[in-house]
Every structure is written in C-alpha cells, then in structure tokens.
JSON list of C-alpha atoms and ligand atoms in Angstrom, two decimals:
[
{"chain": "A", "resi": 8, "resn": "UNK", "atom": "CA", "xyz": [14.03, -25.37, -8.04]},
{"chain": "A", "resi": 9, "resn": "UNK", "atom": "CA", "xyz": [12.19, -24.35, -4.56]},
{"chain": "A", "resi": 10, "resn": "UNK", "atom": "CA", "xyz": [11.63, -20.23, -5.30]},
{"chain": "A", "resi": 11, "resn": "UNK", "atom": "CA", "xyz": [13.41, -18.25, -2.20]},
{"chain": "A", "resi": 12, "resn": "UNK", "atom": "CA", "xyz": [10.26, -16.81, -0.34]},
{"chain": "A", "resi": 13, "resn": "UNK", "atom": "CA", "xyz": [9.83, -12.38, -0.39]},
{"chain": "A", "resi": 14, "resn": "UNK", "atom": "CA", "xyz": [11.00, -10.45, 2.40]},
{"chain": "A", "resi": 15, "resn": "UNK", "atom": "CA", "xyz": [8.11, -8.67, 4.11]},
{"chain": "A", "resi": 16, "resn": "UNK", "atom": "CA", "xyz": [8.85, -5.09, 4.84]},
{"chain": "A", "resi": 17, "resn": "UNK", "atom": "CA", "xyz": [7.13, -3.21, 7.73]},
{"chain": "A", "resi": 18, "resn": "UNK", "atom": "CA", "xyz": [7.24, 0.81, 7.28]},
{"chain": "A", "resi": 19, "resn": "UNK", "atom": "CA", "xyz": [5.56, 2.33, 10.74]},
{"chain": "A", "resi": 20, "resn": "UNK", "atom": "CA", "xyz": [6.00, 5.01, 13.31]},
{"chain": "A", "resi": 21, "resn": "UNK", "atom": "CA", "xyz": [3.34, 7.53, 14.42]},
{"chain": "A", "resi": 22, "resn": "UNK", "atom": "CA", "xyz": [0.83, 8.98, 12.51]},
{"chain": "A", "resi": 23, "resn": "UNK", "atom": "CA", "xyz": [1.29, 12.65, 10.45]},
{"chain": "A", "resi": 24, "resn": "UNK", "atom": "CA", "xyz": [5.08, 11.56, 10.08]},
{"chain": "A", "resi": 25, "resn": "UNK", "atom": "CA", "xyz": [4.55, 11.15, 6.39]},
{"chain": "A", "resi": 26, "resn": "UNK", "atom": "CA", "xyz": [4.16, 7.34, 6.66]},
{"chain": "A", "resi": 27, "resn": "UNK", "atom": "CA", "xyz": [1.71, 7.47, 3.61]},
{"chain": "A", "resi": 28, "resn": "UNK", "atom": "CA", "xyz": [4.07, 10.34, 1.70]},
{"chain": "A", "resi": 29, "resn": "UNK", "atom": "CA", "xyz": [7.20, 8.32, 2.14]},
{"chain": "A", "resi": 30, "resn": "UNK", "atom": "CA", "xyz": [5.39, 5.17, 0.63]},
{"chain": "A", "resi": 31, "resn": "UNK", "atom": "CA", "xyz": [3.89, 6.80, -2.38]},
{"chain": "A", "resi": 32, "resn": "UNK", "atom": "CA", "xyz": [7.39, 8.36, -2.89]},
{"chain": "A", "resi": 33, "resn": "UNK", "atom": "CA", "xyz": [9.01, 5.09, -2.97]},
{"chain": "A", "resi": 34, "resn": "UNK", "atom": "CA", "xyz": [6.40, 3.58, -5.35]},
{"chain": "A", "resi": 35, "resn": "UNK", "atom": "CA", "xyz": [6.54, 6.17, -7.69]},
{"chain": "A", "resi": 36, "resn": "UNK", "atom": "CA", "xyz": [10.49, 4.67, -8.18]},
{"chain": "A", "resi": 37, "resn": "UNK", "atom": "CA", "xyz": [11.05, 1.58, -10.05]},
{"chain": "A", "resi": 38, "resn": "UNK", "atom": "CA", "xyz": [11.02, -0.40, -6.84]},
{"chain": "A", "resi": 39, "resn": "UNK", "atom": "CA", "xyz": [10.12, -4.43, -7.39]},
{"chain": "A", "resi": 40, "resn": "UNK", "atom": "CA", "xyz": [8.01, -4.25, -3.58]},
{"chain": "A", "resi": 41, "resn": "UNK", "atom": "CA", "xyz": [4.10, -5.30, -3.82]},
{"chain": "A", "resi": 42, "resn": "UNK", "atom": "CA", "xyz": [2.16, -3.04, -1.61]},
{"chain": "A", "resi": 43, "resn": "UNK", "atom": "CA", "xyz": [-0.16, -4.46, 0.59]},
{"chain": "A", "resi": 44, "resn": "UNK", "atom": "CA", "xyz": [-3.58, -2.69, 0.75]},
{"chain": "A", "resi": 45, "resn": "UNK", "atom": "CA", "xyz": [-5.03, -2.54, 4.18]},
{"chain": "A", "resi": 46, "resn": "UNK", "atom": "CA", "xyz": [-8.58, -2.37, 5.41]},
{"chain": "A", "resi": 47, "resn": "UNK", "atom": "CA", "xyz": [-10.27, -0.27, 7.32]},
{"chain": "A", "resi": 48, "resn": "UNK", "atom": "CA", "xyz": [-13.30, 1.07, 9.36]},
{"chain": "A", "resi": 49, "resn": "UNK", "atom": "CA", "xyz": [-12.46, 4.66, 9.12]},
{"chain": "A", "resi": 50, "resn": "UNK", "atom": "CA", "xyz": [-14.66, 6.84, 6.45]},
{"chain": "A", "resi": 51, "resn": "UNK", "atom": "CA", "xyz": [-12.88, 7.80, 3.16]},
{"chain": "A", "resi": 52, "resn": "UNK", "atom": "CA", "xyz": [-11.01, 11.02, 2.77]},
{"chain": "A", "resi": 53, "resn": "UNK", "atom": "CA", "xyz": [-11.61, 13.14, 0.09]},
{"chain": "A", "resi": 54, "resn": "UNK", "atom": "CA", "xyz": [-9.94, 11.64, -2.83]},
{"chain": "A", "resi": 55, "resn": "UNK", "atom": "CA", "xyz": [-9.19, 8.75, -1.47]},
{"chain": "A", "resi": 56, "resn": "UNK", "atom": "CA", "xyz": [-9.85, 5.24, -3.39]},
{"chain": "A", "resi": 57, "resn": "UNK", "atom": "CA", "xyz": [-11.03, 1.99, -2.45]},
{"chain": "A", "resi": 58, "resn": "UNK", "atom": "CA", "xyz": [-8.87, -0.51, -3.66]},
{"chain": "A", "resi": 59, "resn": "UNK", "atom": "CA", "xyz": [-6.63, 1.91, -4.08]},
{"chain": "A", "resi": 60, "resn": "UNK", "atom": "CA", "xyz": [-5.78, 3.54, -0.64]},
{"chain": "A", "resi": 61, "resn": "UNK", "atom": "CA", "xyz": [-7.37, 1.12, 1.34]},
{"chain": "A", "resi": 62, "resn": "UNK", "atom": "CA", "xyz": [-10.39, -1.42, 1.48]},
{"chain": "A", "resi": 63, "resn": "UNK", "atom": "CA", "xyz": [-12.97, 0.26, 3.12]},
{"chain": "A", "resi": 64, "resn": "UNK", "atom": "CA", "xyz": [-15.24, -1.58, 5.54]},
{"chain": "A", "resi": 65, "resn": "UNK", "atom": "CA", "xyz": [-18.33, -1.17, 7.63]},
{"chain": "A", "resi": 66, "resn": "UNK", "atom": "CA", "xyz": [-17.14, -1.90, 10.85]},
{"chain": "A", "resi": 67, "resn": "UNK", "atom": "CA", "xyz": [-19.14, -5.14, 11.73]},
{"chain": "A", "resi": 68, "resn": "UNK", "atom": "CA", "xyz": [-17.54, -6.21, 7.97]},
{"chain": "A", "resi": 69, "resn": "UNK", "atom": "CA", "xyz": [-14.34, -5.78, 9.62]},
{"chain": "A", "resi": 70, "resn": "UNK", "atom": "CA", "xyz": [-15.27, -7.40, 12.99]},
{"chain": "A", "resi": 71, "resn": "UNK", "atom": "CA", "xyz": [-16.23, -10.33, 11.10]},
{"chain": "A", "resi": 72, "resn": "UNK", "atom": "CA", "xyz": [-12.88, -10.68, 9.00]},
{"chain": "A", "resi": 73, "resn": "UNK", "atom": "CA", "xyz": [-11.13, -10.59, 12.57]},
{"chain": "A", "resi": 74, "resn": "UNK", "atom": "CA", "xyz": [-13.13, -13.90, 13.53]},
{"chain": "A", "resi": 75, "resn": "UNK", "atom": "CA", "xyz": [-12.48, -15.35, 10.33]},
{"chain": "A", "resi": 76, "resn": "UNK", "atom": "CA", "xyz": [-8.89, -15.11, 10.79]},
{"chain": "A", "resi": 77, "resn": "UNK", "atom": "CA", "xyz": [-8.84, -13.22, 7.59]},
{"chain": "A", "resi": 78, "resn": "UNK", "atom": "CA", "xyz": [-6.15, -10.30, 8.98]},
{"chain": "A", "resi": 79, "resn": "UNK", "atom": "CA", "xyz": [-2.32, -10.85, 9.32]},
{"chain": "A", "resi": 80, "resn": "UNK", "atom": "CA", "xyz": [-2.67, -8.11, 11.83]},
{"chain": "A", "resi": 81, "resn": "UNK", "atom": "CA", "xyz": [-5.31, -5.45, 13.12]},
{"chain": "A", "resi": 82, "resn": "UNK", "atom": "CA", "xyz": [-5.81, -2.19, 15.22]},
{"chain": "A", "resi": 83, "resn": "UNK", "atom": "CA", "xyz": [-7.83, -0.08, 16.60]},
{"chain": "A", "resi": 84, "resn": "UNK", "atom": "CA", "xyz": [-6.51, 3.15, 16.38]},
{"chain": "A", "resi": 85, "resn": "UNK", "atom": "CA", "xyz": [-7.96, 6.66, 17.16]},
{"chain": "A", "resi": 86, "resn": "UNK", "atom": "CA", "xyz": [-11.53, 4.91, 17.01]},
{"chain": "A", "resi": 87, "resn": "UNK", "atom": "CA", "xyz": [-11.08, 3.13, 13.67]},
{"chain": "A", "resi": 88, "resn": "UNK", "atom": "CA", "xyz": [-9.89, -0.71, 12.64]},
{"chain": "A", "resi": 89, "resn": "UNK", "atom": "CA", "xyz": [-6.88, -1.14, 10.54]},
{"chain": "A", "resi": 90, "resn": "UNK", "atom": "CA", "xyz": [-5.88, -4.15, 9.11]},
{"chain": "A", "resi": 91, "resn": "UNK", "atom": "CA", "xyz": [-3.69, -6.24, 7.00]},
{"chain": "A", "resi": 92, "resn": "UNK", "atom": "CA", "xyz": [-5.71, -9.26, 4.80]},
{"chain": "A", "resi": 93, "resn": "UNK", "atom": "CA", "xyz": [-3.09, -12.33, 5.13]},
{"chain": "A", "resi": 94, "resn": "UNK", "atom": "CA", "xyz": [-4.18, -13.96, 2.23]},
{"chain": "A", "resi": 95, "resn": "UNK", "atom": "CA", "xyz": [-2.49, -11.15, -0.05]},
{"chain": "A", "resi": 96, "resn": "UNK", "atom": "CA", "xyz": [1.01, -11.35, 2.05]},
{"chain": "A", "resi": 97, "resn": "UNK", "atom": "CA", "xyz": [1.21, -15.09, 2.08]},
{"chain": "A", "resi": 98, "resn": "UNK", "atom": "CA", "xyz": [0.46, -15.72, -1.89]},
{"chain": "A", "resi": 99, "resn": "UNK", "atom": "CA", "xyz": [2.80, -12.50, -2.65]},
{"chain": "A", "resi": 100, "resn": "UNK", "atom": "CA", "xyz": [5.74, -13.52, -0.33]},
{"chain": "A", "resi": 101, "resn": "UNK", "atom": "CA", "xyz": [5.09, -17.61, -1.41]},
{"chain": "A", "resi": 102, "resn": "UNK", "atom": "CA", "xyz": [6.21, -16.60, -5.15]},
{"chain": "A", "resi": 103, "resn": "UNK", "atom": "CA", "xyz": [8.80, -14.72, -4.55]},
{"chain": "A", "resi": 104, "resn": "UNK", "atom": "CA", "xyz": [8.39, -10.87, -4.52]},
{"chain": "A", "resi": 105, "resn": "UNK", "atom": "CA", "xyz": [8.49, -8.43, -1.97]},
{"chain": "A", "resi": 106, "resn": "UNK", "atom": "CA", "xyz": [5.99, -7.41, 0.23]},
{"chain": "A", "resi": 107, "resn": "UNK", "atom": "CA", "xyz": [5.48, -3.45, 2.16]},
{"chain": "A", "resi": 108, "resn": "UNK", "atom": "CA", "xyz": [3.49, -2.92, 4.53]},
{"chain": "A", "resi": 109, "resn": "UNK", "atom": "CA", "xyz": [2.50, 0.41, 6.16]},
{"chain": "A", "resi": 110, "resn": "UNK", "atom": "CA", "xyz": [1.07, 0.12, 9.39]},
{"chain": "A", "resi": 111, "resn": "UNK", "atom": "CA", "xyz": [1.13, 1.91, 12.80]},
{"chain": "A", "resi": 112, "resn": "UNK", "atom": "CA", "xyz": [3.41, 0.12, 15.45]},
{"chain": "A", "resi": 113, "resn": "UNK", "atom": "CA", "xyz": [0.69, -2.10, 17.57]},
{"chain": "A", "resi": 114, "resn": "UNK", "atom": "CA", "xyz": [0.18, -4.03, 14.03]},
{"chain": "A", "resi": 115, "resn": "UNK", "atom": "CA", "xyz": [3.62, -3.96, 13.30]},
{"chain": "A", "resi": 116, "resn": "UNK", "atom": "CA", "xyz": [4.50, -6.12, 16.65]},
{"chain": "A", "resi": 117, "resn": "UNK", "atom": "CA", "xyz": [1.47, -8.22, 15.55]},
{"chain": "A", "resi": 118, "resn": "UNK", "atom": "CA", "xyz": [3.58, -9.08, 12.21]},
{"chain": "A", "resi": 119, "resn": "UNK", "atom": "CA", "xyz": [7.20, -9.30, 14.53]},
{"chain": "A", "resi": 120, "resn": "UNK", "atom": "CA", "xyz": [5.34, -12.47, 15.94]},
{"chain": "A", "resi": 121, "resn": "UNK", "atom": "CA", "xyz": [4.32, -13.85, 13.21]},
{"chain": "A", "resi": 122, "resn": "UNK", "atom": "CA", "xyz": [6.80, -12.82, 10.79]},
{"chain": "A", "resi": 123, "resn": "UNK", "atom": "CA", "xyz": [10.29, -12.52, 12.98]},
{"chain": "A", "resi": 124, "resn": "UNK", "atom": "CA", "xyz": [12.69, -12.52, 9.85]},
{"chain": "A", "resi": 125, "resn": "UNK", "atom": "CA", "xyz": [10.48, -9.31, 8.50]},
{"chain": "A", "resi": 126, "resn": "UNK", "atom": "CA", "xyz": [12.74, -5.95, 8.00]},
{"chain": "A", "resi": 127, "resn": "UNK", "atom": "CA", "xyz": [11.09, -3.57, 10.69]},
{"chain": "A", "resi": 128, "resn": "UNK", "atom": "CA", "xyz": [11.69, 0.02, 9.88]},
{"chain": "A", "resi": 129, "resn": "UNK", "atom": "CA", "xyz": [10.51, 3.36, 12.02]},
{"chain": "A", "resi": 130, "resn": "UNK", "atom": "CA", "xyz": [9.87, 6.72, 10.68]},
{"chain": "A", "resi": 131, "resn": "UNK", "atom": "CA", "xyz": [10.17, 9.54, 12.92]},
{"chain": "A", "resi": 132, "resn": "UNK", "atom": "CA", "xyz": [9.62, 12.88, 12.92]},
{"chain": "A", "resi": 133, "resn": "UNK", "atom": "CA", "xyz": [12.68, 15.56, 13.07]},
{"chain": "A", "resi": 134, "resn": "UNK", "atom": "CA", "xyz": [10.69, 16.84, 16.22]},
{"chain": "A", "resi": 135, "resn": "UNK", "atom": "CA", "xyz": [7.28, 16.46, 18.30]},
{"chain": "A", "resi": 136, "resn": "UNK", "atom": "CA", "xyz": [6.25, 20.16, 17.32]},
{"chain": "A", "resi": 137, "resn": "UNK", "atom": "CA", "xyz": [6.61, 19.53, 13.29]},
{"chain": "A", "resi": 138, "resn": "UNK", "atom": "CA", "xyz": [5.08, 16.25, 13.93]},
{"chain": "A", "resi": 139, "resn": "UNK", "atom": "CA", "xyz": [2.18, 18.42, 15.36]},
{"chain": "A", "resi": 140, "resn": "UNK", "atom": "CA", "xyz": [2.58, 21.01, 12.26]},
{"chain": "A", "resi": 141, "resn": "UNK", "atom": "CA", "xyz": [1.95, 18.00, 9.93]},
{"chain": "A", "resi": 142, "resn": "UNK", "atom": "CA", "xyz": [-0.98, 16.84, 11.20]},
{"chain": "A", "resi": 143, "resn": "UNK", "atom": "CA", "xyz": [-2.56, 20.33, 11.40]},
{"chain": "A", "resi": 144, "resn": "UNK", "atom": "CA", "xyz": [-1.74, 21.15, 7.94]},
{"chain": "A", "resi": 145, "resn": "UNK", "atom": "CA", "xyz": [-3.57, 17.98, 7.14]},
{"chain": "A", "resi": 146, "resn": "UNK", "atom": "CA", "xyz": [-6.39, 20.35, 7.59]},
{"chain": "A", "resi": 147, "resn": "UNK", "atom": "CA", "xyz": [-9.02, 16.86, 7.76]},
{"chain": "A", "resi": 148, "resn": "UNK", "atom": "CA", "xyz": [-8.82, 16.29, 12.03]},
{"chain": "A", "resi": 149, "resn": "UNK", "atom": "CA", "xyz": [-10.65, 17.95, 14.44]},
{"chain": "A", "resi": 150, "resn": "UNK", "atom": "CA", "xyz": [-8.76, 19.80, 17.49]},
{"chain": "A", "resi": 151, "resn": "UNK", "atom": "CA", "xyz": [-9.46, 16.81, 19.61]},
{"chain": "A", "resi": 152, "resn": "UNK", "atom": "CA", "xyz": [-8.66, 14.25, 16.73]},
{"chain": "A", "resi": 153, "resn": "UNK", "atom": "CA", "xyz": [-5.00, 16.21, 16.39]},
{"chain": "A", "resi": 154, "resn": "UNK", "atom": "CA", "xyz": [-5.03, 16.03, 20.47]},
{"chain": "A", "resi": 155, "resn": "UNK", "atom": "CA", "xyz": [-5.53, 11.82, 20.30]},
{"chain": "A", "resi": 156, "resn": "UNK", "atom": "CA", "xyz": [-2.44, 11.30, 17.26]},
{"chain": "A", "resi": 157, "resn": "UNK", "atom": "CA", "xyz": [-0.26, 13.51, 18.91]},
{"chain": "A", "resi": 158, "resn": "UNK", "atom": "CA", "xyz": [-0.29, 11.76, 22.39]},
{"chain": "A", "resi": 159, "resn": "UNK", "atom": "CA", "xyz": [-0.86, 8.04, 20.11]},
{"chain": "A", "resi": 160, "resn": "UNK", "atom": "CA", "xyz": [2.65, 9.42, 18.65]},
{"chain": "A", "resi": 161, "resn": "UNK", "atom": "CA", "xyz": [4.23, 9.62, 22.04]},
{"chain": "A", "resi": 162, "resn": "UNK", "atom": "CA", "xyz": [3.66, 6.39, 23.27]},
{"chain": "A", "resi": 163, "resn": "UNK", "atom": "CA", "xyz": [4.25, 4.85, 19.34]},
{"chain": "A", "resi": 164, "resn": "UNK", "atom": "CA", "xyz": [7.87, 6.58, 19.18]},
{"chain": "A", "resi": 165, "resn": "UNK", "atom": "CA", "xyz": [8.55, 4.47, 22.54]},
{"chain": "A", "resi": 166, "resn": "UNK", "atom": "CA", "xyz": [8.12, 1.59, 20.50]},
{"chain": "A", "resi": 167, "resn": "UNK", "atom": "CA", "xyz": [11.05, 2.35, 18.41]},
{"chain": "A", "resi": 168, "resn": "UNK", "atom": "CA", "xyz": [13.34, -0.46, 20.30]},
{"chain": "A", "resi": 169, "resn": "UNK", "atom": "CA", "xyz": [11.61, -3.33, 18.74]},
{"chain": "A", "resi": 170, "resn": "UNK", "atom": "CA", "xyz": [12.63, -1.60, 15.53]},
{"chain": "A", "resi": 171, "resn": "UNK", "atom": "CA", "xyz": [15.16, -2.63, 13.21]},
{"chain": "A", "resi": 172, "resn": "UNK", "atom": "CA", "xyz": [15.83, 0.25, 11.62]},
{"chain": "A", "resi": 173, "resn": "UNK", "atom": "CA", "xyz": [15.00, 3.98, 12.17]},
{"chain": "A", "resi": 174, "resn": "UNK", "atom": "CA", "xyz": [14.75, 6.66, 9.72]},
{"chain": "A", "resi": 175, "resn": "UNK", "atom": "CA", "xyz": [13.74, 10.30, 10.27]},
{"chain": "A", "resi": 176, "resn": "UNK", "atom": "CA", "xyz": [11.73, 12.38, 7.76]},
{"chain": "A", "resi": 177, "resn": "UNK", "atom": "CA", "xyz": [12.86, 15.66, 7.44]},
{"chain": "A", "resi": 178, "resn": "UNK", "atom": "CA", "xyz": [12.79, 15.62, 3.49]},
{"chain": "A", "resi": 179, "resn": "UNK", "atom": "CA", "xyz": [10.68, 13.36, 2.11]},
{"chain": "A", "resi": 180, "resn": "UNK", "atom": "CA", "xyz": [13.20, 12.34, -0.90]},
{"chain": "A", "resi": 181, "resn": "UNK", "atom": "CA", "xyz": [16.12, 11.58, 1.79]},
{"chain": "A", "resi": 182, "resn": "UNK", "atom": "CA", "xyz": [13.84, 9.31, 3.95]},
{"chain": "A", "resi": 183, "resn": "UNK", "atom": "CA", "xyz": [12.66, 7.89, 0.87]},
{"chain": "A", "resi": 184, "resn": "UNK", "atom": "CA", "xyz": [16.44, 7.05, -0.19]},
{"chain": "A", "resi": 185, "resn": "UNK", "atom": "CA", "xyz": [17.34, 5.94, 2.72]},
{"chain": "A", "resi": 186, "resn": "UNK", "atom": "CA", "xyz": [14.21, 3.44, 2.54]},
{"chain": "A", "resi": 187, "resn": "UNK", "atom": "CA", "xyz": [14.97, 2.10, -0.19]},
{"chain": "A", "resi": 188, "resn": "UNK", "atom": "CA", "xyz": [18.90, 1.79, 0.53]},
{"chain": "A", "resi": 189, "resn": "UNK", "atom": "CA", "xyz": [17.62, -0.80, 3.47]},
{"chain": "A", "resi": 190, "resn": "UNK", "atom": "CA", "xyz": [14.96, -2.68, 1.46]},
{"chain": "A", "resi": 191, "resn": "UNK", "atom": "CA", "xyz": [18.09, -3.10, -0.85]},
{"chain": "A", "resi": 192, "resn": "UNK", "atom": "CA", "xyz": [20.70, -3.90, 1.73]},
{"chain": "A", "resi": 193, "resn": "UNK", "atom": "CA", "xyz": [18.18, -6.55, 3.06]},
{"chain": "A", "resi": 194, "resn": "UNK", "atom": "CA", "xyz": [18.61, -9.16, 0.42]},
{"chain": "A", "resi": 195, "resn": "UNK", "atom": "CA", "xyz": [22.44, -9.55, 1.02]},
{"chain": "A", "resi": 196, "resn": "UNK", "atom": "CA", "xyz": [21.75, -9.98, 4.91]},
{"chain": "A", "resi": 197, "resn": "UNK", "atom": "CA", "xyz": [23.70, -13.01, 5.32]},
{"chain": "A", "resi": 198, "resn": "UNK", "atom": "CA", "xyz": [21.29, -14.95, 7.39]},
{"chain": "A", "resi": 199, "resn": "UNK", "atom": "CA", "xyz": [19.19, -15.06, 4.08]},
{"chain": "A", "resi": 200, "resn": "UNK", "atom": "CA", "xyz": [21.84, -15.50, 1.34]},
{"chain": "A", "resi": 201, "resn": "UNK", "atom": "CA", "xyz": [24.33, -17.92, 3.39]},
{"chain": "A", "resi": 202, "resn": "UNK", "atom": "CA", "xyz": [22.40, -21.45, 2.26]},
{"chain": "A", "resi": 203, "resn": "UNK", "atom": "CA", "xyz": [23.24, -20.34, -1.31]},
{"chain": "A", "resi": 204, "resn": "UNK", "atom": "CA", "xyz": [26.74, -19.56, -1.32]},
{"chain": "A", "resi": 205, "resn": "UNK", "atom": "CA", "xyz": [27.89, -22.69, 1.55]},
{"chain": "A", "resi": 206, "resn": "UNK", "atom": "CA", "xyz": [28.11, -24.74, -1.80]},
{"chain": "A", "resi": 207, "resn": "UNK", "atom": "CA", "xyz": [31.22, -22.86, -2.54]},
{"chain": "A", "resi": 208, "resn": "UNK", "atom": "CA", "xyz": [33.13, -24.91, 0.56]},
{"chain": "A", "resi": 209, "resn": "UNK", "atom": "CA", "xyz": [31.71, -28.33, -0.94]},
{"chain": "A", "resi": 210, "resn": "UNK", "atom": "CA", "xyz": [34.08, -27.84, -3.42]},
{"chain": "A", "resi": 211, "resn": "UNK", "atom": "CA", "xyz": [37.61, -30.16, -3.11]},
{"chain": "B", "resi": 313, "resn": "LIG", "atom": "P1", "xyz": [-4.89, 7.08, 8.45]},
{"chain": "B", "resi": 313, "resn": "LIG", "atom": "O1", "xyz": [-6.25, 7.10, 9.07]},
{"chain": "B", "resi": 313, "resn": "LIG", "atom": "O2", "xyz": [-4.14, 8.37, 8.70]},
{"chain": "B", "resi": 313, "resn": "LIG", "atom": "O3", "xyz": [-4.90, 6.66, 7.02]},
{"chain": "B", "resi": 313, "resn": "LIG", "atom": "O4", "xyz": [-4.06, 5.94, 9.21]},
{"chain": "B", "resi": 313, "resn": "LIG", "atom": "C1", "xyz": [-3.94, 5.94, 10.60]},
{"chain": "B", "resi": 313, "resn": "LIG", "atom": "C2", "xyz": [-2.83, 5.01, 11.01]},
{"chain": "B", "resi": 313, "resn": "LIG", "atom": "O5", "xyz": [-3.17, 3.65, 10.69]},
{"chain": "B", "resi": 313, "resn": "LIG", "atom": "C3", "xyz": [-1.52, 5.29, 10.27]},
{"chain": "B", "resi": 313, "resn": "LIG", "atom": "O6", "xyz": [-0.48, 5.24, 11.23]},
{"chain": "B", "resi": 313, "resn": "LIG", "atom": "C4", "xyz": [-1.43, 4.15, 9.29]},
{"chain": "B", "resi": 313, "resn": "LIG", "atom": "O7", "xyz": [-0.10, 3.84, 8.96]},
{"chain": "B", "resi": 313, "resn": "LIG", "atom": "C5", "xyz": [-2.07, 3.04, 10.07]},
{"chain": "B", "resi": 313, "resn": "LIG", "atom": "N1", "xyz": [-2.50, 1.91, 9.25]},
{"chain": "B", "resi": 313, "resn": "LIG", "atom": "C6", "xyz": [-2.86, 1.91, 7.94]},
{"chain": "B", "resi": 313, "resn": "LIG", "atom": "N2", "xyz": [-3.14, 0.65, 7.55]},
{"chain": "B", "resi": 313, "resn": "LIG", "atom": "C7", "xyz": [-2.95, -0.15, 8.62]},
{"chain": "B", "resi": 313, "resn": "LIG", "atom": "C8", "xyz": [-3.06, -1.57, 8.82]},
{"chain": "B", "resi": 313, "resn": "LIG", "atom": "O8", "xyz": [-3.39, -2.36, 7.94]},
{"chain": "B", "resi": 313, "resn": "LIG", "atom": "N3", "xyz": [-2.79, -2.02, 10.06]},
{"chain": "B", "resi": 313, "resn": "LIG", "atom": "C9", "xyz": [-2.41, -1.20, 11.08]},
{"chain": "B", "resi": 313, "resn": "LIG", "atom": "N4", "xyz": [-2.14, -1.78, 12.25]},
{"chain": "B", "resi": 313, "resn": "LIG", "atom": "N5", "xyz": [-2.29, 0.12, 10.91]},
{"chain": "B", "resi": 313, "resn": "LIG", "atom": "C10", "xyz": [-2.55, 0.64, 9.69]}
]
C-alpha cells in the first residue's frame, strides 16, 4: 500500500506576535506534527539551543547551503538568514507524518510555490501597539532593532491574503486551540480524502 504523504503546515505572521510561544504551546500537547528546525545566521539568545531552537550557522555556512540547494526556503530578515533544510521536510512528509513549520511570511510564499497543497496559517496580533509591547518586553532588541520588526510587521500583516487561515493571539492557549482545531480539520479537507472514499460508488 502507497503511504498518503504529510501535510506541511506553515505557522507565520510578523515577528513578537508569539509565533515561537504559540508553537511551543502546541508541542507541549500530544500533537502527532514533526517540527522542522530552521537555520540561521543570527547569534544565539540566551538559553537558546542548537539543535534545539535552531541550527546555528556562520553566515558564509549558510550562504553556502543556499548554493547547494540545501534550503526549502530562506530569508533575510532584520540582517540575519533564516532557513528551512529540505531534506528534513521531504523524508518527514514522504513517510507519512506531519510537518510545522514556523517561518516569517517571505519564506512562507517561498514554500506556497513549492508546496501549493500546504495549510498556510497567519498569526496576528490583537493590535499594532501590543505587538510593539511584546517585542519590548522581549527585553533582547535594541531601540532601533524594535524600530526594524515593527515596520517588517507592517508590511508582513499585508501579506495576510495569500493566507489560508488567520488566527489572532490575544491568549496564547486560545490561538493555540484554534491551531490545532485547523491542523485537525485539515485531514478531512476533501480534496485530500476524496481518492479514498470514490471506491464507495464502485460498488453495484
Ligand atoms: P527570531 O530571530 O525572533 O528567532 O526570528 C525572526 C523571524 O524569523 C521570526 O518571524 C521567525 O518566525 C522567522 N524564522 C524562523 N525560522 C525561519 C525559517 O526557517 N525561515 C524563515 N523564512 N523565517 C524563519
């Protein structure tokens, strides 16, 4: 029997929205998704893991896995790469499980090319000032560093058309519901359960 391939799961929308608290939330439940582990340029923060949060990579590392073809998508955001290895989403999605990504929204239309049958989903912010609150109370940006993500957000909550779904993130444990309400919804879309059940009208 030919396995039914994963659906890949894209989870963006600007930065300080709680992209990264949303996701933990929704690992910490007994979800079956694989998490993809990005790269990046950018320096560790404090506490932070490689391996674990991200890969981290010197940036000519990074340059080099771009020529190598080696990234599903990549960005440069606020001065630092981001990426997404391909390797780990093709082998994860080939037998059969789940993939999430969480990415900021030029990488995610990087993946809507390649990946058009992925579930898109944007997080936004209740409003542009607490978006601004979050990112302060980050306490790890400079002034100028908050200044770059908050007019990045702007333009990235333009973006939300290309979206498939949107959810906003007031509290983090009704975003993260809603999340995973969709990733469950997703696998009785009927485009991708229809082959299955159109041996029901083969029967006399
Ligand atoms: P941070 O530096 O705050 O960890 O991440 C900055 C932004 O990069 C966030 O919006 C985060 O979601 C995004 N990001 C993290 N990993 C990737 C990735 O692999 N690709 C892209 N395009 N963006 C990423």
């Amino acid at each position: 029997m030919i396995k039914q391939r994963g659906i890949l799961y894209v989870l963006s929308g600007p930065s300080g929205v709680g992209k990264g608290t949303v996701r933990k939330a929704l690992f910490e439940r007994d979800t079956h998704l694989q998490y993809s582990i990005s790269m990046t340029s950018r320096s560790p923060r404090e506490g932070e893991i490689d391996g674990g949060d991200y890969f981290f990579k010197k940036r000519e590392d990074f340059e080099q896995l771009i020529k190598d073809n080696k990234l599903l998508e990549w960005a440069e955001y606020v001065g630092n790469y981001y990426g997404t290895p391909i390797d780990y989403v093709e082998q994860t999605l080939d037998e059969g499980q789940d993939v999430f990504l969480e990415i900021e929204v030029q990488g995610a239309m990087q993946v809507k090319k390649v990946f058009p049958e992925a579930v898109f989903i944007f997080l936004i912010p209740p409003s542009l000032e607490e978006l601004k609150n979050r990112i302060l109370g980050r306490g790890t940006e400079t002034e100028d560093l908050v200044n770059n993500r908050l007019s990045a957000a702007k333009v990235e909550i333009e973006m939300m058309n290309a979206y498939d779904y949107v959810v906003v993130n007031e509290k983090v444990e009704h975003a993260v519901e809603r999340v995973e309400a969709i990733v469950h919804a997703e696998h009785f879309r009927r485009t991708r359960v229809e082959k299955q059940y159109r041996k029901l009208l083969e029967v006399e």
